[in-house]
């Protein structure tokens, strides 16, 4: 196995050292409710429009996966706030 590099801080992670894999999957979900407004649209026209889009674009709209390697420090930072939400009056020390 070759040396890995942290996807976040770019620090090399020597062979044999602890590293973390981060996989993020973003996919479309459906709550089972069809919006009434959709009945007013020309569904055949909409379908033809969607068929003309590049396949990769449609796939990305439905499913997207990211794979990262994290060093232990970046794993802690990521896990503390995975959605990168604003932290009110909270200071996080990110120095090494
Ligand atoms: Zn890192």
Coordinates of C-alpha atoms and ligand atoms in Angstrom, one line a residue:
X1 CA 0.0 0.0 0.0
X2 CA 1.3 3.4 -0.9
X3 CA 1.4 6.5 1.3
X4 CA -1.9 8.3 1.5
X5 CA -2.6 12.0 1.7
X6 CA -5.3 13.6 3.8
X7 CA -8.0 15.0 1.5
X8 CA -8.6 17.9 3.8
X9 CA -5.2 19.2 5.0
X10 CA -3.1 17.5 2.3
X11 CA -0.7 16.2 4.9
X12 CA 1.0 12.9 3.9
X13 CA -0.2 9.9 6.1
X14 CA 2.8 7.5 6.4
X15 CA 2.2 3.9 5.6
X16 CA 1.0 2.1 8.8
X17 CA -0.4 5.2 10.4
X18 CA -4.1 5.5 11.3
X19 CA -6.3 7.1 8.6
X20 CA -10.0 7.4 8.1
X21 CA -12.2 6.9 5.1
X22 CA -15.0 9.3 4.6
X23 CA -17.7 8.4 2.1
X24 CA -20.5 10.9 1.5
X25 CA -23.6 9.7 -0.5
X26 CA -26.1 12.3 -1.7
X27 CA -29.2 10.8 -3.3
X28 CA -32.7 11.8 -4.2
X29 CA -35.5 10.7 -2.0
X30 CA -39.2 10.7 -2.5
X31 CA -41.8 11.2 0.2
X32 CA -44.6 9.5 -1.8
X33 CA -46.6 12.7 -2.4
X34 CA -47.0 14.0 -6.0
X35 CA -47.4 17.7 -6.1
X36 CA -50.8 18.7 -7.6
X37 CA -49.1 21.5 -9.7
X38 CA -47.4 18.7 -11.6
X39 CA -50.7 17.8 -13.2
X40 CA -50.9 21.1 -15.1
X41 CA -47.6 20.5 -16.9
X42 CA -47.3 18.6 -20.2
X43 CA -45.7 15.4 -18.8
X44 CA -44.8 14.1 -22.3
X45 CA -43.0 17.4 -23.1
X46 CA -41.2 17.3 -19.7
X47 CA -40.2 13.7 -20.3
X48 CA -38.7 14.6 -23.7
X49 CA -36.8 17.5 -22.2
X50 CA -35.3 15.2 -19.5
X51 CA -34.4 12.6 -22.1
X52 CA -32.3 15.2 -24.0
X53 CA -30.1 15.9 -20.9
X54 CA -26.7 14.1 -20.8
X55 CA -27.0 10.9 -18.8
X56 CA -24.2 11.9 -16.4
X57 CA -26.1 15.1 -15.5
X58 CA -29.3 13.1 -14.7
X59 CA -27.3 10.6 -12.7
X60 CA -25.6 13.3 -10.6
X61 CA -29.0 14.8 -9.9
X62 CA -30.1 11.5 -8.5
X63 CA -27.0 10.1 -6.9
X64 CA -23.6 11.5 -6.0
X65 CA -20.8 9.9 -4.0
X66 CA -17.6 11.4 -2.6
X67 CA -14.7 9.4 -1.1
X68 CA -12.1 11.0 1.0
X69 CA -9.1 10.0 3.2
X70 CA -8.7 11.9 6.5
X71 CA -5.9 12.1 9.0
X72 CA -7.0 11.6 12.6
X73 CA -7.0 15.4 13.3
X74 CA -9.2 16.2 10.2
X75 CA -11.5 13.3 11.1
X76 CA -12.1 15.0 14.5
X77 CA -12.7 18.3 13.0
X78 CA -15.1 16.9 10.4
X79 CA -17.0 14.8 12.9
X80 CA -17.4 17.9 15.2
X81 CA -19.5 19.6 12.5
X82 CA -20.1 17.5 9.4
X83 CA -22.6 19.9 7.9
X84 CA -20.4 22.9 8.4
X85 CA -23.1 24.7 10.3
X86 CA -22.3 28.1 11.8
X87 CA -21.1 27.8 15.4
X88 CA -22.3 30.7 17.5
X89 CA -19.6 31.9 19.9
X90 CA -17.7 28.7 19.8
X91 CA -14.0 28.8 19.1
X92 CA -12.4 25.7 17.6
X93 CA -8.6 25.5 17.9
X94 CA -7.4 24.2 14.5
X95 CA -3.7 24.8 15.0
X96 CA -1.3 21.9 15.1
Ligands
LIG1 ZN1 -5.8 16.2 7.6

